[in-house]
Tab-separated table of C-alpha atoms in Angstrom:
chain	number	residue	atom	x	y	z
A	169	MET	CA	-21.685	-29.745	-21.132
A	170	ARG	CA	-18.117	-30.251	-22.470
A	171	ARG	CA	-17.866	-29.649	-26.311
A	172	ARG	CA	-15.323	-31.813	-28.154
A	173	GLN	CA	-13.346	-32.245	-31.290
A	174	ILE	CA	-14.667	-34.991	-33.564
A	175	LEU	CA	-11.845	-37.422	-34.217
A	176	ALA	CA	-11.563	-39.581	-37.308
A	177	ALA	CA	-13.820	-42.467	-37.596
A	178	GLY	CA	-10.866	-44.898	-37.081
A	179	ALA	CA	-9.426	-43.299	-33.984
A	180	LEU	CA	-9.636	-46.020	-31.374
A	181	ALA	CA	-7.021	-46.495	-28.897
A	182	THR	CA	-5.514	-49.772	-28.115
A	183	THR	CA	-6.546	-51.238	-24.697
A	184	THR	CA	-5.122	-53.484	-22.117
A	185	ALA	CA	-6.840	-56.631	-20.607
A	186	ALA	CA	-6.560	-56.811	-16.981
A	187	VAL	CA	-6.021	-60.070	-15.038
A	188	GLY	CA	-6.435	-60.860	-11.346
A	189	PRO	CA	-7.827	-58.254	-9.045
A	190	ALA	CA	-4.494	-57.850	-7.396
A	191	ALA	CA	-2.727	-57.062	-10.737
A	192	VAL	CA	-5.274	-54.692	-12.164
A	193	ALA	CA	-3.417	-51.807	-13.802
A	194	ALA	CA	-4.549	-48.172	-14.077
A	195	PRO	CA	-6.012	-47.869	-16.838
A	196	ALA	CA	-25.840	-36.809	-43.209
A	197	PRO	CA	-27.587	-33.778	-43.294
A	198	SER	CA	-29.637	-34.899	-46.231
A	199	GLY	CA	-32.249	-37.740	-46.092
A	200	ARG	CA	-33.692	-36.773	-42.616
A	201	THR	CA	-36.529	-39.100	-43.178
A	202	THR	CA	-35.214	-41.184	-46.028
A	203	PRO	CA	-36.165	-44.925	-45.736
A	204	PRO	CA	-33.538	-47.613	-45.801
A	205	GLY	CA	-31.926	-48.403	-49.074
A	206	ASN	CA	-31.360	-44.942	-50.421
A	207	GLY	CA	-27.738	-45.647	-51.125
A	208	SER	CA	-26.430	-42.712	-48.880
A	209	THR	CA	-23.009	-43.116	-47.663
A	210	THR	CA	-22.764	-40.029	-45.597
A	211	PRO	CA	-23.697	-40.683	-42.023
A	212	PRO	CA	-25.657	-37.881	-40.438
A	213	GLY	CA	-23.950	-35.165	-38.465
A	214	LEU	CA	-20.327	-35.571	-39.905
A	215	ALA	CA	-20.431	-32.655	-42.208
A	216	THR	CA	-22.189	-30.069	-40.222
A	217	LYS	CA	-23.373	-29.376	-36.750
A	218	ASP	CA	-26.820	-30.986	-37.572
A	219	THR	CA	-26.428	-33.476	-34.682
A	220	LEU	CA	-28.305	-34.437	-31.471
A	221	ALA	CA	-25.265	-33.245	-29.513
A	222	PHE	CA	-25.292	-29.719	-30.986
A	223	ALA	CA	-29.031	-29.572	-30.426
A	224	ALA	CA	-28.791	-30.581	-26.872
A	225	GLY	CA	-26.307	-27.895	-26.123
A	226	ASP	CA	-25.725	-27.634	-22.368
A	227	VAL	CA	-29.296	-28.785	-21.538
A	228	LEU	CA	-28.354	-32.401	-20.867
A	229	ALA	CA	-25.907	-35.225	-21.871
A	230	ILE	CA	-27.415	-36.957	-24.867
A	231	GLY	CA	-26.177	-40.455	-24.743
A	232	CYS	CA	-26.025	-43.826	-26.605
A	233	ALA	CA	-25.420	-47.370	-25.514
A	234	VAL	CA	-22.377	-48.935	-27.273
A	235	ALA	CA	-23.493	-52.193	-28.988
A	236	GLY	CA	-21.519	-55.211	-28.047
A	237	GLY	CA	-21.270	-58.220	-25.628
A	238	GLY	CA	-24.332	-59.942	-24.403
A	239	HIS	CA	-26.655	-61.086	-27.229
A	240	HIS	CA	-24.216	-59.528	-29.793
A	241	LEU	CA	-21.887	-62.562	-29.205
A	242	SER	CA	-24.228	-64.826	-30.972
A	243	GLN	CA	-25.158	-62.352	-33.811
A	244	PRO	CA	-24.015	-62.907	-37.418
A	245	TYR	CA	-21.791	-59.803	-37.565
A	246	PRO	CA	-18.499	-58.765	-35.936
A	247	ALA	CA	-18.357	-56.604	-32.973
A	248	PRO	CA	-19.862	-53.221	-33.998
A	249	PHE	CA	-17.641	-50.977	-31.925
A	250	THR	CA	-14.422	-52.495	-33.226
A	251	HIS	CA	-15.531	-53.309	-36.766
A	252	ASP	CA	-17.891	-50.719	-37.885
A	253	GLU	CA	-16.031	-47.398	-38.459
A	254	THR	CA	-19.056	-45.471	-39.574
A	255	TYR	CA	-20.929	-46.475	-36.486
A	256	ARG	CA	-18.119	-45.290	-34.337
A	257	ALA	CA	-18.005	-42.039	-36.026
A	258	VAL	CA	-21.767	-41.564	-35.473
A	259	LEU	CA	-21.269	-42.150	-31.766
A	260	ALA	CA	-18.615	-39.511	-31.685
A	261	ALA	CA	-20.536	-36.864	-33.724
A	262	GLU	CA	-24.072	-37.414	-32.403
A	263	PHE	CA	-23.594	-37.917	-28.687
A	264	THR	CA	-21.981	-36.457	-25.632
A	265	SER	CA	-22.439	-39.585	-23.451
A	266	LEU	CA	-21.796	-43.316	-23.770
A	267	SER	CA	-23.070	-46.390	-21.843
A	268	ALA	CA	-21.692	-49.926	-22.290
A	269	GLU	CA	-24.556	-52.058	-23.394
A	270	ASN	CA	-23.077	-55.190	-22.089
A	271	GLN	CA	-19.466	-54.654	-21.878
A	272	MET	CA	-19.396	-53.663	-18.076
A	273	LYS	CA	-21.771	-56.285	-16.936
A	274	TRP	CA	-20.563	-59.178	-14.674
A	275	ASP	CA	-20.432	-61.924	-17.390
A	276	HIS	CA	-18.251	-59.691	-19.659
A	277	LEU	CA	-15.807	-58.438	-16.959
A	278	ARG	CA	-15.437	-61.542	-14.792
A	279	PRO	CA	-14.447	-64.674	-16.873
A	280	SER	CA	-13.341	-66.408	-13.606
A	281	ARG	CA	-13.092	-65.803	-9.816
A	282	ASP	CA	-9.523	-64.582	-10.131
A	283	ALA	CA	-9.610	-62.654	-13.297
A	284	PHE	CA	-10.975	-59.468	-14.798
A	285	ASP	CA	-11.209	-58.761	-18.438
A	286	PHE	CA	-11.368	-54.978	-19.004
A	287	THR	CA	-10.468	-55.007	-22.827
A	288	ASP	CA	-13.834	-53.934	-24.208
A	289	ALA	CA	-14.724	-51.661	-21.296
A	290	ASP	CA	-11.284	-49.895	-21.476
A	291	ALA	CA	-11.850	-49.332	-25.226
A	292	ILE	CA	-15.112	-47.626	-24.566
A	293	MET	CA	-13.534	-45.389	-21.928
A	294	GLU	CA	-10.519	-44.580	-24.273
A	295	PHE	CA	-12.827	-43.651	-27.076
A	296	ALA	CA	-14.948	-41.472	-24.819
A	297	ALA	CA	-11.833	-39.698	-23.659
A	298	GLN	CA	-10.597	-39.119	-27.127
A	299	ASN	CA	-13.939	-37.581	-28.213
A	300	GLY	CA	-14.768	-35.644	-24.995
A	301	LEU	CA	-17.679	-37.823	-24.104
A	302	VAL	CA	-18.794	-38.634	-20.664
A	303	VAL	CA	-19.589	-42.250	-19.691
A	304	ARG	CA	-22.262	-43.894	-17.509
A	305	GLY	CA	-21.108	-47.197	-15.883
A	306	HIS	CA	-23.807	-50.095	-16.284
A	307	THR	CA	-24.154	-52.009	-13.951
A	308	LEU	CA	-22.631	-53.258	-10.651
A	309	MET	CA	-25.378	-55.268	-8.943
A	310	TRP	CA	-27.969	-57.101	-11.078
A	311	HIS	CA	-29.753	-60.444	-10.999
A	312	ASN	CA	-28.896	-61.237	-14.775
A	313	GLN	CA	-25.866	-61.914	-16.721
A	314	ILE	CA	-23.894	-63.230	-13.817
A	315	PRO	CA	-21.274	-65.812	-14.608
A	316	ALA	CA	-21.852	-69.442	-13.799
A	317	TRP	CA	-18.830	-69.513	-11.377
A	318	VAL	CA	-20.879	-67.251	-9.210
A	319	THR	CA	-24.470	-68.644	-9.576
A	320	GLU	CA	-23.394	-72.301	-9.476
A	321	GLY	CA	-20.486	-72.093	-7.071
A	322	GLU	CA	-20.704	-73.293	-3.617
A	323	HIS	CA	-20.028	-69.918	-1.906
A	324	SER	CA	-20.972	-69.134	1.679
A	325	PRO	CA	-22.703	-65.795	2.370
A	326	GLU	CA	-19.396	-64.376	3.574
A	327	GLU	CA	-17.634	-65.376	0.340
A	328	LEU	CA	-20.285	-63.946	-1.808
A	329	ARG	CA	-20.200	-60.660	0.108
A	330	ALA	CA	-16.443	-60.460	-0.331
A	331	ILE	CA	-16.774	-61.272	-4.177
A	332	LEU	CA	-19.277	-58.550	-4.699
A	333	LYS	CA	-17.322	-56.054	-2.668
A	334	GLU	CA	-14.141	-56.856	-4.480
A	335	HIS	CA	-16.007	-56.539	-7.791
A	336	ILE	CA	-17.433	-53.003	-6.939
A	337	GLU	CA	-14.172	-51.763	-5.553
A	338	THR	CA	-12.106	-53.149	-8.456
A	339	VAL	CA	-14.396	-51.929	-11.288
A	340	VAL	CA	-15.403	-48.521	-9.844
A	341	GLY	CA	-11.838	-47.921	-8.721
A	342	ARG	CA	-10.386	-48.667	-12.029
A	343	TYR	CA	-12.524	-45.817	-13.645
A	344	ALA	CA	-12.405	-43.460	-10.644
A	345	GLY	CA	-12.653	-39.782	-11.547
A	346	ARG	CA	-13.536	-40.745	-15.293
A	347	MET	CA	-17.086	-42.073	-14.752
A	348	GLN	CA	-19.936	-39.651	-14.593
A	349	GLN	CA	-22.574	-41.969	-13.335
A	350	TRP	CA	-22.891	-45.638	-12.155
A	351	ASP	CA	-26.082	-47.661	-12.211
A	352	VAL	CA	-25.185	-49.267	-8.909
A	353	VAL	CA	-28.308	-51.450	-8.410
A	354	ASN	CA	-30.331	-52.507	-11.403
A	355	GLU	CA	-33.863	-53.997	-11.516
A	356	ILE	CA	-34.071	-54.945	-7.870
A	357	PHE	CA	-37.873	-54.947	-7.800
A	358	ASP	CA	-39.908	-57.284	-9.989
A	359	ASP	CA	-42.870	-56.400	-12.063
A	360	ALA	CA	-45.141	-56.810	-8.937
A	361	ALA	CA	-43.123	-54.213	-7.199
A	362	VAL	CA	-41.707	-56.866	-4.882
A	363	LEU	CA	-38.018	-56.854	-3.963
A	364	ARG	CA	-36.199	-59.775	-5.771
A	365	THR	CA	-35.518	-61.684	-2.613
A	366	GLU	CA	-35.415	-65.017	-4.651
A	367	GLY	CA	-34.373	-64.096	-8.113
A	368	ASN	CA	-31.411	-61.852	-7.156
A	369	ILE	CA	-28.629	-63.942	-5.734
A	370	TRP	CA	-26.976	-61.032	-3.908
A	371	ILE	CA	-30.326	-60.037	-2.085
A	372	ARG	CA	-31.386	-63.627	-1.577
A	373	GLU	CA	-28.075	-64.715	0.071
A	374	LEU	CA	-26.953	-61.499	1.708
A	375	GLY	CA	-30.158	-59.794	2.514
A	376	PRO	CA	-31.675	-56.434	1.509
A	377	GLU	CA	-28.813	-54.704	3.600
A	378	ILE	CA	-26.531	-55.497	0.671
A	379	ILE	CA	-28.179	-52.762	-1.433
A	380	ALA	CA	-26.926	-49.956	0.863
A	381	ASP	CA	-23.467	-51.758	1.052
A	382	CYS	CA	-23.220	-51.509	-2.807
A	383	PHE	CA	-23.756	-47.874	-2.672
A	384	ARG	CA	-21.255	-47.299	0.060
A	385	TRP	CA	-18.480	-49.417	-1.516
A	386	ALA	CA	-19.002	-47.631	-4.813
A	387	HIS	CA	-18.911	-44.168	-3.202
A	388	ALA	CA	-15.592	-45.075	-1.326
A	389	ALA	CA	-14.179	-46.306	-4.640
A	390	ASP	CA	-15.074	-43.197	-6.571
A	391	PRO	CA	-16.394	-40.175	-4.445
A	392	GLN	CA	-16.960	-38.133	-7.701
A	393	ALA	CA	-19.289	-40.539	-9.631
A	394	LEU	CA	-22.992	-40.016	-9.180
A	395	LEU	CA	-24.633	-43.267	-8.036
A	396	PHE	CA	-28.091	-44.405	-9.378
A	397	VAL	CA	-30.768	-46.983	-8.886
A	398	ASN	CA	-32.115	-48.069	-12.540
A	399	ASP	CA	-35.044	-49.966	-13.622
A	400	TYR	CA	-37.691	-50.565	-16.394
A	401	ASN	CA	-41.342	-49.832	-16.151
A	402	VAL	CA	-40.821	-47.097	-13.797
A	403	GLU	CA	-41.519	-44.350	-16.075
A	404	GLY	CA	-44.742	-43.294	-14.619
A	405	ILE	CA	-46.085	-43.277	-11.021
A	406	ASN	CA	-47.062	-46.809	-10.379
A	407	PRO	CA	-46.448	-49.455	-7.602
A	408	LYS	CA	-42.986	-50.246	-8.890
A	409	SER	CA	-41.779	-46.597	-8.905
A	410	ASP	CA	-43.529	-46.127	-5.503
A	411	ALA	CA	-41.479	-48.920	-4.242
A	412	TYR	CA	-38.281	-47.155	-5.294
A	413	TYR	CA	-39.490	-43.920	-3.902
A	414	ALA	CA	-40.028	-45.523	-0.528
A	415	LEU	CA	-36.694	-47.437	-0.688
A	416	ILE	CA	-34.725	-44.458	-1.588
A	417	GLN	CA	-36.116	-42.392	1.149
A	418	ASP	CA	-35.105	-44.999	3.668
A	419	LEU	CA	-31.633	-45.147	2.162
A	420	LEU	CA	-31.269	-41.510	2.327
A	421	ALA	CA	-32.513	-41.416	5.920
A	422	ASP	CA	-29.702	-43.883	6.784
A	423	GLY	CA	-27.046	-41.769	5.084
A	424	VAL	CA	-26.627	-43.916	2.154
A	425	PRO	CA	-24.906	-42.140	-0.821
A	426	VAL	CA	-27.818	-42.518	-3.418
A	427	HIS	CA	-27.480	-39.711	-5.832
A	428	GLY	CA	-29.912	-40.561	-8.592
A	429	PHE	CA	-33.049	-42.393	-9.904
A	430	SER	CA	-33.208	-43.491	-13.451
A	431	THR	CA	-35.903	-45.117	-15.557
A	432	GLN	CA	-34.676	-47.106	-18.528
A	433	GLY	CA	-37.369	-46.029	-21.015
A	434	HIS	CA	-37.950	-49.336	-22.973
A	435	ILE	CA	-41.290	-48.440	-24.474
A	436	SER	CA	-43.668	-49.907	-26.978
A	437	ILE	CA	-46.121	-48.084	-29.202
A	438	ARG	CA	-48.475	-51.070	-28.453
A	439	TYR	CA	-49.166	-49.312	-25.174
A	440	GLY	CA	-50.160	-45.791	-24.163
A	441	PHE	CA	-47.398	-43.236	-23.304
A	442	PRO	CA	-46.688	-42.796	-19.626
A	443	SER	CA	-48.124	-39.292	-19.427
A	444	ASP	CA	-47.013	-38.785	-15.765
A	445	LEU	CA	-43.264	-39.262	-16.659
A	446	ALA	CA	-42.291	-35.744	-15.842
A	447	GLU	CA	-44.319	-35.981	-12.554
A	448	ASN	CA	-42.615	-39.114	-11.619
A	449	LEU	CA	-39.121	-37.717	-12.225
A	450	GLN	CA	-39.900	-34.608	-10.444
A	451	ARG	CA	-40.830	-36.264	-7.200
A	452	PHE	CA	-37.348	-37.946	-7.205
A	453	ALA	CA	-35.861	-34.705	-7.900
A	454	ASP	CA	-37.665	-33.228	-4.933
A	455	LEU	CA	-35.728	-35.688	-2.847
A	456	GLY	CA	-32.533	-33.916	-3.843
A	457	LEU	CA	-31.657	-36.617	-6.395
A	458	GLN	CA	-30.623	-36.273	-10.031
A	459	THR	CA	-32.738	-38.214	-12.452
A	460	ALA	CA	-32.083	-39.780	-15.945
A	461	ILE	CA	-33.544	-41.595	-18.812
A	462	THR	CA	-31.003	-44.357	-19.325
A	463	GLU	CA	-32.109	-46.847	-22.052
A	464	LEU	CA	-34.602	-45.215	-24.362
A	465	ASP	CA	-35.944	-47.146	-27.297
A	466	VAL	CA	-39.464	-47.346	-28.734
A	467	ARG	CA	-40.302	-50.740	-30.271
A	468	MET	CA	-43.277	-51.657	-32.461
A	469	ASP	CA	-44.970	-54.734	-33.760
A	470	LEU	CA	-43.613	-55.104	-37.320
A	471	PRO	CA	-46.024	-55.714	-40.140
A	472	GLU	CA	-45.435	-58.688	-42.545
A	473	GLY	CA	-42.224	-58.029	-44.321
A	474	GLY	CA	-40.705	-55.983	-41.406
A	475	ARG	CA	-41.310	-52.458	-42.671
A	476	PRO	CA	-42.969	-50.125	-40.279
A	477	THR	CA	-45.950	-48.112	-41.484
A	478	GLU	CA	-45.765	-44.355	-41.704
A	479	GLU	CA	-48.327	-44.322	-38.944
A	480	GLN	CA	-46.207	-46.434	-36.683
A	481	LEU	CA	-43.087	-44.242	-37.389
A	482	ALA	CA	-45.164	-41.036	-36.666
A	483	LYS	CA	-46.229	-42.487	-33.254
A	484	GLN	CA	-42.711	-43.693	-32.467
A	485	ALA	CA	-41.504	-40.150	-33.171
A	486	GLU	CA	-44.237	-38.787	-30.954
A	487	TYR	CA	-43.150	-40.963	-28.231
A	488	HIS	CA	-39.590	-39.956	-28.483
A	489	ARG	CA	-40.481	-36.291	-28.440
A	490	LEU	CA	-42.698	-36.750	-25.296
A	491	VAL	CA	-39.766	-38.468	-23.396
A	492	VAL	CA	-37.328	-35.633	-24.356
A	493	GLU	CA	-39.873	-32.909	-23.410
A	494	ALA	CA	-40.522	-34.533	-19.990
A	495	ALA	CA	-36.822	-34.961	-19.263
A	496	VAL	CA	-35.826	-31.394	-20.074
A	497	SER	CA	-38.732	-30.104	-18.149
A	498	VAL	CA	-37.359	-31.533	-14.845
A	499	GLU	CA	-34.517	-29.585	-13.301
A	500	GLY	CA	-31.997	-32.200	-12.258
A	501	CYS	CA	-32.608	-34.519	-15.163
A	502	ARG	CA	-29.284	-34.182	-16.770
A	503	SER	CA	-28.854	-37.276	-18.853
A	504	LEU	CA	-30.860	-38.977	-21.588
A	505	THR	CA	-29.487	-42.189	-23.231
A	506	LEU	CA	-30.744	-43.976	-26.405
A	507	TRP	CA	-30.473	-47.685	-26.015
A	508	GLY	CA	-28.829	-48.096	-29.428
A	509	VAL	CA	-28.825	-46.083	-32.653
A	510	LEU	CA	-29.266	-48.735	-35.389
A	511	ASP	CA	-31.886	-51.448	-35.618
A	512	LYS	CA	-29.474	-54.063	-36.871
A	513	TYR	CA	-27.589	-53.723	-33.496
A	514	SER	CA	-30.637	-53.485	-31.273
A	515	TRP	CA	-31.446	-55.954	-28.548
A	516	VAL	CA	-35.068	-55.640	-29.237
A	517	PRO	CA	-35.789	-58.367	-32.035
A	518	GLY	CA	-33.888	-61.001	-30.041
A	519	THR	CA	-35.978	-60.282	-26.883
A	520	PHE	CA	-39.259	-59.471	-28.270
A	521	PRO	CA	-40.049	-61.596	-31.240
A	522	GLY	CA	-42.065	-59.924	-34.023
A	523	GLU	CA	-41.067	-56.424	-32.663
A	524	GLY	CA	-38.263	-54.099	-33.663
A	525	ALA	CA	-37.429	-50.908	-35.545
A	526	ALA	CA	-36.917	-49.325	-32.046
A	527	THR	CA	-33.999	-46.977	-32.702
A	528	VAL	CA	-33.747	-43.415	-34.332
A	529	LEU	CA	-31.721	-44.335	-37.476
A	530	TRP	CA	-32.153	-46.840	-40.331
A	531	ASP	CA	-29.403	-49.382	-40.882
A	532	ASP	CA	-27.898	-47.297	-43.659
A	533	PHE	CA	-27.517	-44.457	-41.049
A	534	THR	CA	-30.269	-42.267	-42.593
A	535	ARG	CA	-32.822	-40.696	-40.101
A	536	LYS	CA	-36.119	-41.846	-39.032
A	537	PRO	CA	-38.888	-39.391	-37.922
A	538	ALA	CA	-37.919	-40.328	-34.391
A	539	TYR	CA	-34.429	-38.675	-34.835
A	540	ASP	CA	-36.081	-35.507	-35.959
A	541	ALA	CA	-38.309	-35.508	-32.996
A	542	VAL	CA	-35.460	-35.946	-30.482
A	543	GLN	CA	-33.416	-33.382	-32.160
A	544	ASP	CA	-36.287	-30.861	-32.395
A	545	ALA	CA	-37.198	-31.359	-28.860
A	546	LEU	CA	-33.556	-30.890	-27.703
A	547	ALA	CA	-33.188	-27.752	-30.008
A	548	GLU	CA	-36.398	-26.098	-28.448
A	549	ALA	CA	-35.128	-26.762	-24.937
A	550	SER	CA	-31.688	-25.425	-25.656
A	551	GLY	CA	-32.788	-22.356	-27.706
A	552	ARG	CA	-31.362	-23.712	-30.804
A	553	ALA	CA	-34.604	-24.406	-32.610
A	554	GLY	CA	-34.244	-22.835	-36.194
A	555	HIS	CA	-30.506	-22.719	-36.014
A	556	PRO	CA	-29.202	-22.836	-39.652
A	557	ALA	CA	-26.736	-25.742	-38.658
A	558	LEU	CA	-29.757	-27.831	-37.889
A	559	ARG	CA	-31.384	-27.228	-41.197
A	560	SER	CA	-28.637	-27.366	-43.705
């Protein structure tokens, strides 16, 4: 794992928007369990090495989704990444990997057929480079967040194939040599473990063979990037993860460059913990793949008033700890990403009404018990448990 110098909170490089595809240019320690409202102005991890990044050491990349795009466009606050300096400072201090929550999805990158807009994606890449963080690309082929000019356009299958190929070659090629991993295909099986032959425009119009093509195109555009399949509700061994297990074996047998399997990790304390998480990851690792947890958050049903109970917070912390312990127990699981770090920027309340509090920090940047659980589990795995820097 590369270590890095923490830059000032405001150190964000200027980025450049890209136009048509033919014209694309190269590119605080105290208050660990303090509830919100304590008035603290020192974000955790900035004064000492008391951070998730330090605790993780070289065990794995500990990542965070960069809030922005998607549902954030309709929220009553400015774009977090460009307007919240403390938030950016925490991203740089606490993590060694970043993922774009929405800024690298189709609807954000492709305003029209003949134009790309890389402004926000480039800003994340520049910030990561300045702070020595790696980046996971998310996502190249998905059935959601596709612009209307694609879904409502009258395109022949040949035209759709050319559009998808152009998109993958342009986006992956732009960041070639700078992207650690890509989620190439995302959520291609439904909750019944059936391939989305209707709901996914690419599979519906181009056939299941397009899955292999996406991996081949991405690999040709950036041979260094690790290429993943990614989905939710595949934490344990179940029909959906079984479907991926069978699919990936077929792809590998055909020489398709699939390098990794990742489970998102959107979990609720309403349900039991997937106790076979490690076993599931291990069977994919046994195929020679890397594995990853890519979108970890642990939501809960909020009591009246919106304040979680101590029991809920303790259970949330336990779930976080169990995920980290499972991840570090599997050789080849080299990446664990939290899907957000502050509740006010979380996707959960807008998607699951009545649920929330899914992240590891309170909105004033003080730490929930879940933060301590992640940090402690990482420190134990890296041999840094009890290190003075973690208990200052």
